[in-house]
mmCIF file of C-alpha atoms in Angstrom:
data_model
loop_
_atom_site.group_PDB
_atom_site.id
_atom_site.type_symbol
_atom_site.label_atom_id
_atom_site.label_comp_id
_atom_site.label_asym_id
_atom_site.label_seq_id
_atom_site.Cartn_x
_atom_site.Cartn_y
_atom_site.Cartn_z
ATOM 1 C CA MET A 1 -33.399 -21.730 25.140
ATOM 2 C CA LEU A 2 -36.029 -24.439 24.723
ATOM 3 C CA ASP A 3 -36.057 -27.666 26.572
ATOM 4 C CA ALA A 4 -35.113 -29.261 23.307
ATOM 5 C CA GLY A 5 -31.609 -29.272 24.720
ATOM 6 C CA LEU A 6 -30.029 -28.092 21.539
ATOM 7 C CA ARG A 7 -27.580 -25.227 21.927
ATOM 8 C CA GLY A 8 -28.378 -22.124 20.038
ATOM 9 C CA LYS A 9 -32.062 -22.907 19.709
ATOM 10 C CA MET A 10 -34.336 -20.058 20.533
ATOM 11 C CA LEU A 11 -38.063 -19.683 20.944
ATOM 12 C CA ALA A 12 -40.386 -19.576 17.999
ATOM 13 C CA VAL A 13 -41.911 -16.405 19.373
ATOM 14 C CA GLY A 14 -40.975 -14.480 16.228
ATOM 15 C CA VAL A 15 -38.425 -12.212 17.852
ATOM 16 C CA ARG A 16 -35.626 -10.978 15.587
ATOM 17 C CA GLY A 17 -32.780 -13.367 15.568
ATOM 18 C CA LYS A 18 -34.731 -15.979 17.425
ATOM 19 C CA MET A 19 -34.519 -19.465 16.052
ATOM 20 C CA LEU A 20 -37.213 -22.148 16.088
ATOM 21 C CA ALA A 21 -37.392 -24.931 18.577
ATOM 22 C CA ALA A 22 -37.030 -27.280 15.670
ATOM 23 C CA GLY A 23 -34.071 -28.735 17.548
ATOM 24 C CA MET A 24 -31.545 -28.134 14.811
ATOM 25 C CA ARG A 25 -28.722 -25.754 15.604
ATOM 26 C CA GLY A 26 -28.743 -22.722 13.435
ATOM 27 C CA LYS A 27 -32.147 -23.552 12.048
ATOM 28 C CA MET A 28 -34.656 -20.782 11.903
ATOM 29 C CA LEU A 29 -38.221 -21.280 10.687
ATOM 30 C CA ALA A 30 -40.079 -24.494 11.196
ATOM 31 C CA ALA A 31 -39.307 -24.941 7.544
ATOM 32 C CA GLY A 32 -36.046 -26.441 8.749
ATOM 33 C CA VAL A 33 -33.971 -24.348 6.395
ATOM 34 C CA ARG A 34 -30.772 -23.002 7.926
ATOM 35 C CA GLY A 35 -30.518 -19.287 8.075
ATOM 36 C CA LYS A 36 -34.216 -18.782 7.650
ATOM 37 C CA MET A 37 -35.829 -16.209 9.847
ATOM 38 C CA LEU A 38 -39.425 -15.631 10.828
ATOM 39 C CA ALA A 39 -41.896 -13.980 8.494
ATOM 40 C CA ALA A 40 -42.723 -11.542 11.263
ATOM 41 C CA GLY A 41 -41.794 -8.662 8.972
ATOM 42 C CA VAL A 42 -39.036 -7.402 11.221
ATOM 43 C CA ARG A 43 -35.969 -6.004 9.465
ATOM 44 C CA GLY A 44 -33.474 -8.669 8.818
ATOM 45 C CA LYS A 45 -36.032 -11.398 9.065
ATOM 46 C CA MET A 46 -36.301 -13.789 6.191
ATOM 47 C CA LEU A 47 -39.457 -15.361 4.756
ATOM 48 C CA ALA A 48 -40.836 -18.582 6.040
ATOM 49 C CA ALA A 49 -40.726 -19.693 2.448
ATOM 50 C CA GLY A 50 -37.777 -21.822 3.452
ATOM 51 C CA VAL A 51 -35.432 -20.239 0.959
ATOM 52 C CA ARG A 52 -32.101 -19.233 2.434
ATOM 53 C CA GLY A 53 -31.363 -15.586 2.383
ATOM 54 C CA LYS A 54 -34.885 -14.593 1.454
ATOM 55 C CA MET A 55 -36.339 -11.559 3.092
ATOM 56 C CA LEU A 56 -39.894 -10.375 3.562
ATOM 57 C CA ALA A 57 -41.955 -8.931 0.756
ATOM 58 C CA ALA A 58 -42.951 -6.199 3.158
ATOM 59 C CA GLY A 59 -41.098 -3.674 1.010
ATOM 60 C CA LEU A 60 -38.802 -2.529 3.793
ATOM 61 C CA ARG A 61 -35.280 -1.419 2.992
ATOM 62 C CA GLY A 62 -33.031 -4.333 2.467
ATOM 63 C CA LYS A 63 -35.904 -6.749 2.468
ATOM 64 C CA MET A 64 -36.079 -9.250 -0.310
ATOM 65 C CA LEU A 65 -39.188 -10.675 -2.002
ATOM 66 C CA ALA A 66 -40.833 -13.875 -1.020
ATOM 67 C CA ALA A 67 -40.282 -14.926 -4.588
ATOM 68 C CA GLY A 68 -37.983 -17.585 -3.187
ATOM 69 C CA LEU A 69 -34.994 -16.477 -5.208
ATOM 70 C CA ARG A 70 -31.812 -15.976 -3.232
ATOM 71 C CA GLY A 71 -30.681 -12.420 -3.291
ATOM 72 C CA LYS A 72 -33.676 -11.319 -5.286
ATOM 73 C CA MET A 73 -35.443 -8.158 -4.300
ATOM 74 C CA LEU A 74 -38.407 -7.122 -6.472
ATOM 75 C CA ALA A 75 -40.967 -9.629 -7.606
ATOM 76 C CA VAL A 76 -39.595 -8.915 -11.039
ATOM 77 C CA GLY A 77 -37.032 -11.584 -10.228
ATOM 78 C CA VAL A 78 -34.097 -9.376 -11.144
ATOM 79 C CA ARG A 79 -31.185 -9.688 -8.755
ATOM 80 C CA ARG A 80 -30.587 -6.699 -6.596
ATOM 81 C CA LYS A 81 -33.479 -4.757 -7.975
ATOM 82 C CA MET A 82 -35.016 -2.353 -5.553
ATOM 83 C CA LEU A 83 -38.412 -0.731 -5.354
ATOM 84 C CA ALA A 84 -39.346 2.301 -7.412
ATOM 85 C CA VAL A 85 -40.355 4.020 -4.208
ATOM 86 C CA GLY A 86 -37.877 6.785 -4.943
ATOM 87 C CA VAL A 87 -35.917 6.378 -1.736
ATOM 88 C CA ARG A 88 -32.193 7.125 -1.918
ATOM 89 C CA GLY A 89 -30.326 4.167 -3.169
ATOM 90 C CA LYS A 90 -33.430 2.519 -4.551
ATOM 91 C CA ARG A 91 -33.309 1.391 -8.105
ATOM 92 C CA LEU A 92 -36.064 1.528 -10.717
ATOM 93 C CA ALA A 93 -38.686 -1.153 -10.858
ATOM 94 C CA ALA A 94 -37.930 -1.299 -14.541
ATOM 95 C CA GLY A 95 -35.729 -4.260 -13.778
ATOM 96 C CA VAL A 96 -32.575 -2.632 -15.051
ATOM 97 C CA ARG A 97 -29.655 -3.303 -12.757
ATOM 98 C CA GLY A 98 -28.027 -0.282 -11.328
ATOM 99 C CA LYS A 99 -30.671 2.105 -12.568
ATOM 100 C CA ARG A 100 -31.864 4.725 -10.201
ATOM 101 C CA LEU A 101 -34.937 6.893 -10.093
ATOM 102 C CA ALA A 102 -35.326 10.037 -12.132
ATOM 103 C CA ALA A 103 -36.450 11.777 -8.972
ATOM 104 C CA GLY A 104 -33.417 14.005 -9.108
ATOM 105 C CA VAL A 105 -32.201 13.006 -5.670
ATOM 106 C CA ARG A 106 -28.442 12.984 -5.093
ATOM 107 C CA GLY A 107 -26.923 9.840 -6.392
ATOM 108 C CA LYS A 108 -30.064 8.836 -8.231
ATOM 109 C CA ARG A 109 -29.739 7.701 -11.760
ATOM 110 C CA LEU A 110 -32.035 8.455 -14.683
ATOM 111 C CA ALA A 111 -35.074 6.321 -15.356
ATOM 112 C CA ALA A 112 -33.965 6.300 -18.959
ATOM 113 C CA GLY A 113 -32.360 2.964 -18.261
ATOM 114 C CA VAL A 114 -28.862 4.219 -18.921
ATOM 115 C CA ARG A 115 -26.471 2.908 -16.312
ATOM 116 C CA GLU A 116 -24.825 5.469 -14.136
ATOM 117 C CA LYS A 117 -26.536 8.344 -15.821
ATOM 118 C CA MET A 118 -27.513 11.144 -13.562
ATOM 119 C CA LEU A 119 -29.986 13.962 -13.863
ATOM 120 C CA ALA A 120 -29.239 17.181 -15.664
ATOM 121 C CA GLY A 121 -30.738 18.967 -12.699
ATOM 122 C CA GLY A 122 -27.449 20.529 -11.795
ATOM 123 C CA VAL A 123 -27.275 18.766 -8.444
ATOM 124 C CA ARG A 124 -23.823 17.965 -7.086
ATOM 125 C CA GLY A 125 -22.444 14.877 -8.672
ATOM 126 C CA LYS A 126 -25.228 14.702 -11.189
ATOM 127 C CA MET A 127 -24.336 13.850 -14.703
ATOM 128 C CA LEU A 128 -25.974 15.106 -17.867
ATOM 129 C CA ALA A 129 -28.979 13.305 -19.252
ATOM 130 C CA ALA A 130 -27.157 13.342 -22.539
ATOM 131 C CA GLY A 131 -26.299 9.731 -21.877
ATOM 132 C CA VAL A 132 -22.559 10.271 -21.823
ATOM 133 C CA ARG A 133 -21.040 8.528 -18.829
ATOM 134 C CA GLY A 134 -18.867 10.600 -16.633
ATOM 135 C CA LYS A 135 -19.862 13.835 -18.253
ATOM 136 C CA MET A 136 -20.704 16.724 -16.014
ATOM 137 C CA LEU A 137 -22.974 19.692 -16.574
ATOM 138 C CA ALA A 138 -21.717 22.571 -18.675
ATOM 139 C CA ALA A 139 -23.449 24.794 -16.180
ATOM 140 C CA GLY A 140 -20.266 24.999 -14.141
ATOM 141 C CA LEU A 141 -21.784 23.448 -11.021
ATOM 142 C CA ARG A 142 -19.734 21.926 -8.257
ATOM 143 C CA GLY A 143 -17.824 19.011 -9.516
ATOM 144 C CA LYS A 144 -17.238 20.996 -12.633
ATOM 145 C CA ARG A 145 -13.833 22.442 -12.789
ATOM 146 C CA LEU A 146 -14.907 26.061 -13.078
ATOM 147 C CA ALA A 147 -12.794 28.564 -14.961
ATOM 148 C CA ALA A 148 -13.052 30.748 -11.899
ATOM 149 C CA GLY A 149 -9.620 29.683 -10.781
ATOM 150 C CA VAL A 150 -10.830 27.666 -7.810
ATOM 151 C CA ARG A 151 -8.645 24.718 -6.849
ATOM 152 C CA GLY A 152 -9.677 21.502 -8.431
ATOM 153 C CA LYS A 153 -12.245 23.136 -10.653
ATOM 154 C CA MET A 154 -12.359 22.216 -14.265
ATOM 155 C CA LEU A 155 -12.909 24.575 -17.166
ATOM 156 C CA ALA A 156 -16.397 25.256 -18.425
ATOM 157 C CA ALA A 157 -14.974 24.349 -21.788
ATOM 158 C CA GLY A 158 -16.407 20.902 -21.231
ATOM 159 C CA VAL A 159 -13.066 19.136 -21.213
ATOM 160 C CA ARG A 160 -12.860 16.505 -18.500
ATOM 161 C CA GLU A 161 -10.314 17.016 -15.816
ATOM 162 C CA LYS A 162 -9.022 20.200 -17.304
ATOM 163 C CA MET A 163 -7.845 22.738 -14.839
ATOM 164 C CA LEU A 164 -7.151 26.418 -15.046
ATOM 165 C CA ALA A 165 -3.903 27.913 -16.186
ATOM 166 C CA GLY A 166 -4.189 30.260 -13.234
ATOM 167 C CA GLY A 167 -1.029 28.909 -11.697
ATOM 168 C CA VAL A 168 -2.791 27.510 -8.640
ATOM 169 C CA ARG A 169 -1.313 24.327 -7.216
ATOM 170 C CA GLY A 170 -2.588 21.315 -8.986
ATOM 171 C CA LYS A 171 -4.379 23.372 -11.587
ATOM 172 C CA MET A 172 -4.138 22.290 -15.151
ATOM 173 C CA LEU A 173 -4.004 24.439 -18.247
ATOM 174 C CA ALA A 174 -7.091 25.531 -20.098
ATOM 175 C CA ALA A 175 -5.450 24.070 -23.146
ATOM 176 C CA GLY A 176 -8.122 21.406 -23.033
ATOM 177 C CA LEU A 177 -5.698 18.538 -22.746
ATOM 178 C CA ARG A 178 -6.607 15.985 -20.109
ATOM 179 C CA GLY A 179 -4.163 15.886 -17.299
ATOM 180 C CA LYS A 180 -2.032 18.589 -18.818
ATOM 181 C CA MET A 181 -0.641 21.250 -16.564
ATOM 182 C CA LEU A 182 1.939 23.612 -17.999
ATOM 183 C CA ALA A 183 1.628 25.041 -21.475
ATOM 184 C CA ALA A 184 4.633 22.883 -22.173
ATOM 185 C CA GLY A 185 2.113 20.145 -22.862
ATOM 186 C CA VAL A 186 3.865 17.709 -20.564
ATOM 187 C CA ARG A 187 1.618 15.698 -18.283
ATOM 188 C CA GLU A 188 1.789 16.420 -14.613
ATOM 189 C CA LYS A 189 3.911 19.478 -15.056
ATOM 190 C CA MET A 190 3.508 22.091 -12.403
ATOM 191 C CA LEU A 191 4.283 25.754 -12.370
ATOM 192 C CA ALA A 192 7.747 27.103 -11.656
ATOM 193 C CA GLY A 193 6.241 29.230 -8.908
ATOM 194 C CA GLY A 194 8.612 27.740 -6.381
ATOM 195 C CA VAL A 195 5.824 26.520 -4.113
ATOM 196 C CA ARG A 196 6.293 23.136 -2.472
ATOM 197 C CA GLY A 197 5.162 20.402 -4.705
ATOM 198 C CA LYS A 198 5.547 22.571 -7.753
ATOM 199 C CA MET A 199 7.546 21.226 -10.595
ATOM 200 C CA LEU A 200 9.962 23.055 -12.820
ATOM 201 C CA ALA A 201 8.718 24.968 -15.800
ATOM 202 C CA ALA A 202 11.322 22.983 -17.656
ATOM 203 C CA GLY A 203 8.512 20.648 -18.602
ATOM 204 C CA LEU A 204 10.098 17.574 -17.082
ATOM 205 C CA ARG A 205 7.722 15.144 -15.455
ATOM 206 C CA GLY A 206 8.008 14.852 -11.758
ATOM 207 C CA LYS A 207 10.685 17.495 -11.525
ATOM 208 C CA MET A 208 10.571 19.855 -8.617
ATOM 209 C CA LEU A 209 12.182 23.188 -8.005
ATOM 210 C CA ALA A 210 15.686 23.585 -6.636
ATOM 211 C CA ALA A 211 14.265 25.856 -3.963
ATOM 212 C CA GLY A 212 15.798 23.652 -1.295
ATOM 213 C CA LEU A 213 12.513 22.828 0.389
ATOM 214 C CA ARG A 214 11.837 19.358 1.687
ATOM 215 C CA GLY A 215 10.651 17.104 -1.014
ATOM 216 C CA LYS A 216 11.862 19.419 -3.701
ATOM 217 C CA MET A 217 13.801 17.952 -6.513
ATOM 218 C CA LEU A 218 16.785 19.410 -8.279
ATOM 219 C CA ALA A 219 16.341 21.697 -11.220
ATOM 220 C CA ALA A 220 18.892 19.479 -12.876
ATOM 221 C CA GLY A 221 15.998 17.863 -14.649
ATOM 222 C CA VAL A 222 16.683 14.436 -13.246
ATOM 223 C CA ARG A 223 13.558 12.669 -12.079
ATOM 224 C CA GLY A 224 13.331 11.967 -8.442
ATOM 225 C CA LYS A 225 16.416 13.984 -7.623
ATOM 226 C CA MET A 226 16.381 16.089 -4.526
ATOM 227 C CA LEU A 227 18.551 18.887 -3.294
ATOM 228 C CA ALA A 228 21.881 18.385 -1.612
ATOM 229 C CA ALA A 229 20.660 20.623 1.175
ATOM 230 C CA GLY A 230 21.187 17.825 3.670
ATOM 231 C CA LEU A 231 17.630 17.855 4.958
ATOM 232 C CA ARG A 232 15.905 14.635 5.872
ATOM 233 C CA GLY A 233 14.692 12.859 2.844
ATOM 234 C CA LYS A 234 16.717 15.059 0.581
ATOM 235 C CA MET A 235 18.657 13.393 -2.132
ATOM 236 C CA LEU A 236 22.046 14.334 -3.481
ATOM 237 C CA ALA A 237 22.415 16.814 -6.268
ATOM 238 C CA ALA A 238 24.585 14.198 -7.873
ATOM 239 C CA GLY A 239 21.664 13.484 -10.127
ATOM 240 C CA LEU A 240 21.296 9.880 -9.050
ATOM 241 C CA ARG A 241 17.787 8.747 -8.336
ATOM 242 C CA GLY A 242 17.052 7.827 -4.801
ATOM 243 C CA LYS A 243 20.429 8.946 -3.539
ATOM 244 C CA MET A 244 20.658 10.802 -0.291
ATOM 245 C CA LEU A 245 23.311 12.910 1.309
ATOM 246 C CA ALA A 246 26.275 11.472 3.113
ATOM 247 C CA ALA A 247 25.339 13.711 6.022
ATOM 248 C CA GLY A 248 24.747 10.642 8.161
ATOM 249 C CA LEU A 249 21.274 11.738 9.219
ATOM 250 C CA ARG A 250 18.511 9.244 9.780
ATOM 251 C CA GLY A 251 17.398 7.803 6.547
ATOM 252 C CA LYS A 252 20.164 9.501 4.701
ATOM 253 C CA MET A 253 22.050 7.496 2.200
ATOM 254 C CA LEU A 254 25.646 7.830 1.147
ATOM 255 C CA ALA A 255 26.683 9.861 -1.828
ATOM 256 C CA ALA A 256 28.193 6.689 -3.174
ATOM 257 C CA GLY A 257 25.882 7.112 -6.124
ATOM 258 C CA VAL A 258 24.398 3.654 -5.860
ATOM 259 C CA ARG A 259 20.625 3.601 -5.809
ATOM 260 C CA GLY A 260 19.235 2.699 -2.461
ATOM 261 C CA LYS A 261 22.659 2.208 -0.959
ATOM 262 C CA MET A 262 23.304 3.489 2.517
ATOM 263 C CA LEU A 263 26.660 2.757 4.105
ATOM 264 C CA ALA A 264 29.895 3.170 2.241
ATOM 265 C CA ALA A 265 29.851 -0.584 2.354
ATOM 266 C CA GLY A 266 27.764 -0.275 -0.781
ATOM 267 C CA LEU A 267 25.225 -2.852 0.365
ATOM 268 C CA ARG A 268 21.595 -2.183 -0.333
ATOM 269 C CA GLY A 269 19.430 -1.420 2.621
ATOM 270 C CA LYS A 270 22.343 -1.082 4.975
ATOM 271 C CA MET A 271 22.254 1.697 7.472
ATOM 272 C CA LEU A 272 24.939 3.353 9.508
ATOM 273 C CA ALA A 273 26.431 1.647 12.536
ATOM 274 C CA ALA A 274 25.652 4.782 14.497
ATOM 275 C CA GLY A 275 23.281 2.823 16.702
ATOM 276 C CA LEU A 276 20.343 5.108 15.979
ATOM 277 C CA ARG A 277 16.863 3.745 15.682
ATOM 278 C CA GLY A 278 16.329 2.109 12.383
ATOM 279 C CA LYS A 279 20.013 1.937 11.721
ATOM 280 C CA MET A 280 21.430 -1.357 10.650
ATOM 281 C CA LEU A 281 24.858 -2.780 11.246
ATOM 282 C CA ALA A 282 27.718 -1.696 9.096
ATOM 283 C CA ALA A 283 28.350 -5.378 8.702
ATOM 284 C CA GLY A 284 27.027 -4.954 5.206
ATOM 285 C CA LEU A 285 24.290 -7.545 5.533
ATOM 286 C CA ARG A 286 20.870 -6.564 4.348
ATOM 287 C CA GLY A 287 18.248 -6.328 7.019
ATOM 288 C CA LYS A 288 20.715 -6.892 9.796
ATOM 289 C CA MET A 289 20.466 -4.802 12.901
ATOM 290 C CA LEU A 290 22.933 -3.988 15.627
ATOM 291 C CA ALA A 291 23.813 -6.516 18.290
ATOM 292 C CA VAL A 292 23.316 -3.851 20.925
ATOM 293 C CA GLY A 293 20.383 -5.714 22.430
ATOM 294 C CA VAL A 294 17.780 -3.090 21.693
ATOM 295 C CA ARG A 295 14.210 -4.150 21.106
ATOM 296 C CA GLY A 296 13.744 -5.539 17.684
ATOM 297 C CA LYS A 297 17.451 -5.750 17.120
ATOM 298 C CA MET A 298 18.737 -8.819 15.455
ATOM 299 C CA LEU A 299 22.031 -10.531 16.023
ATOM 300 C CA ALA A 300 25.064 -9.450 14.106
ATOM 301 C CA THR A 301 25.417 -13.033 13.002
ATOM 302 C CA GLY A 302 25.241 -11.783 9.461
ATOM 303 C CA GLU A 303 22.203 -13.773 8.384
ATOM 304 C CA ARG A 304 19.212 -11.879 7.157
ATOM 305 C CA GLY A 305 16.295 -11.926 9.498
ATOM 306 C CA LYS A 306 18.063 -14.138 11.995
ATOM 307 C CA MET A 307 17.575 -13.375 15.642
ATOM 308 C CA LEU A 308 18.995 -15.706 18.269
ATOM 309 C CA ALA A 309 22.221 -17.542 17.684
ATOM 310 C CA ALA A 310 19.995 -20.546 18.180
ATOM 311 C CA GLY A 311 19.119 -20.195 14.513
ATOM 312 C CA LEU A 312 15.393 -20.516 15.151
ATOM 313 C CA ARG A 313 13.051 -18.293 13.225
ATOM 314 C CA GLY A 314 11.486 -15.534 15.198
ATOM 315 C CA LYS A 315 13.773 -15.973 18.132
ATOM 316 C CA MET A 316 15.186 -12.896 19.719
ATOM 317 C CA LEU A 317 18.246 -12.387 21.879
ATOM 318 C CA ALA A 318 18.255 -13.574 25.456
ATOM 319 C CA ALA A 319 19.537 -10.158 26.395
ATOM 320 C CA GLY A 320 16.397 -9.575 28.426
ATOM 321 C CA LEU A 321 15.046 -6.753 26.312
ATOM 322 C CA ARG A 322 11.363 -6.185 25.787
ATOM 323 C CA GLY A 323 10.034 -8.145 22.926
ATOM 324 C CA LYS A 324 12.870 -10.545 23.169
ATOM 325 C CA MET A 325 12.056 -14.181 23.072
ATOM 326 C CA LEU A 326 13.551 -16.944 25.135
ATOM 327 C CA ALA A 327 16.822 -18.452 24.139
ATOM 328 C CA ALA A 328 15.099 -21.727 24.818
ATOM 329 C CA GLY A 329 14.693 -22.106 21.108
ATOM 330 C CA MET A 330 10.911 -22.243 21.181
ATOM 331 C CA ARG A 331 9.054 -19.937 18.858
ATOM 332 C CA GLY A 332 7.127 -17.173 20.467
ATOM 333 C CA LYS A 333 8.884 -17.475 23.767
ATOM 334 C CA MET A 334 10.127 -14.355 25.413
ATOM 335 C CA LEU A 335 12.840 -13.843 27.994
ATOM 336 C CA ALA A 336 12.191 -14.369 31.655
ATOM 337 C CA ALA A 337 14.024 -11.136 32.280
ATOM 338 C CA GLY A 338 10.904 -9.554 33.675
ATOM 339 C CA VAL A 339 10.086 -7.365 30.731
ATOM 340 C CA ARG A 340 6.460 -6.664 29.922
ATOM 341 C CA GLY A 341 5.087 -8.992 27.375
ATOM 342 C CA ASN A 342 7.791 -11.500 28.017
ATOM 343 C CA MET A 343 6.803 -15.040 28.475
ATOM 344 C CA LEU A 344 8.044 -17.553 31.007
ATOM 345 C CA ALA A 345 11.327 -19.248 30.475
ATOM 346 C CA ALA A 346 9.360 -22.374 31.155
ATOM 347 C CA GLY A 347 8.907 -22.700 27.446
ATOM 348 C CA LEU A 348 5.124 -22.489 27.513
ATOM 349 C CA ARG A 349 3.589 -20.330 24.832
ATOM 350 C CA GLY A 350 1.648 -17.387 26.061
ATOM 351 C CA LYS A 351 3.076 -17.594 29.520
ATOM 352 C CA MET A 352 4.338 -14.454 31.102
ATOM 353 C CA LEU A 353 7.294 -13.960 33.381
ATOM 354 C CA ALA A 354 7.206 -15.493 36.798
ATOM 355 C CA ALA A 355 9.045 -12.430 37.921
ATOM 356 C CA GLY A 356 5.744 -10.651 38.403
ATOM 357 C CA LEU A 357 6.928 -7.616 36.547
ATOM 358 C CA ARG A 358 4.214 -7.590 33.952
ATOM 359 C CA GLY A 359 3.804 -4.161 32.588
ATOM 360 C CA LYS A 360 7.338 -3.328 33.510
ATOM 361 C CA ILE A 361 9.773 -2.407 30.856
ATOM 362 C CA GLN A 362 13.390 -3.270 31.033
ATOM 363 C CA SER A 363 15.491 -0.586 32.612
ATOM 364 C CA ASP A 364 18.384 -1.149 30.318
ATOM 365 C CA GLN A 365 16.378 -0.218 27.280
ATOM 366 C CA SER A 366 14.498 2.826 26.077
ATOM 367 C CA TYR A 367 11.828 3.066 23.449
ATOM 368 C CA SER A 368 13.749 5.771 21.703
ATOM 369 C CA SER A 369 16.747 3.545 21.190
ATOM 370 C CA ALA A 370 14.778 0.570 20.027
ATOM 371 C CA LEU A 371 15.767 -0.612 16.636
ATOM 372 C CA MET A 372 12.883 -1.617 14.446
ATOM 373 C CA GLU A 373 13.434 -4.150 11.733
ATOM 374 C CA LYS A 374 11.294 -1.830 9.704
ATOM 375 C CA SER A 375 14.016 0.603 8.775
ATOM 376 C CA TYR A 376 13.631 3.791 6.815
ATOM 377 C CA ARG A 377 14.628 2.861 3.338
ATOM 378 C CA ILE A 378 14.462 4.740 0.122
ATOM 379 C CA SER A 379 14.778 2.749 -3.001
#
């Protein structure tokens, strides 16, 4: 730095990012304007015109004109206008915002001055010069959902987002109805082919087959209903939305028939008292975890989100488990039990255990058994 004694002052040698010796922190050119860079023509350098955020008129990418207008590019004075050099991403010098060259380069827009219009050159992602936004070529180029039966291809019929009736996953009918799948005319209807993710031919929205595969819904025609196969994430065939089996598996809900209810206790968001990870107490209190002293477990005091009996927010049990905070009642304090990441019992924030066991994990706890407050819930 210069002898000016001002921190952050750099030489006026014109090097990128160097500030003047003007003696004002953060000041660039001798112009004394903050954020002004040298007119050396280096990328990222601003003009010495003294206008904040002004770049050189050198015509380099990202450089702004010396017109003195913040954020202005071309001398035309139009904000964010780029040169008509024809480089990718450059806009026309016509002064129309968002207009790209008619050079036919990918992503370039027509010089016709129509926003977001692409060439009819048939290049990927190019739109017709017909001036209709979002219209693709009828030539059946990529991006066009071809009638060839390829996944995600649209019909050459010229209907947007129309897929084939070929029965391929995610393909829509050639009926020409946007977003229509089955001939049933119901939106988002999939084939009854029995493939995962396929919906019933019953024409019910969001209905999956009763094939018994994970994520499949019942053929009962009830939205969001899964099979009673007992697989993880499977819902009961009871026909109640969001209901899981009473199999007692992780994330499984009771067949009590109450939406989002887990334990027979009938309380929302309650998990089994099985002591498995993510399981909450059968105490019937929402968001309450077991008092088994596992990481992330809250007290069985029965108050939502309460940790220590101290009643202080964010306090964990003094059981000496990793991630547990001190029972000292000071926020952010961990136990001095010698668990990694635990802070001193001295009550100083950010202090680690004096036990010298940093990086050690409590022996009486395993990651697998740790209960996370973030439990698997299905509403």
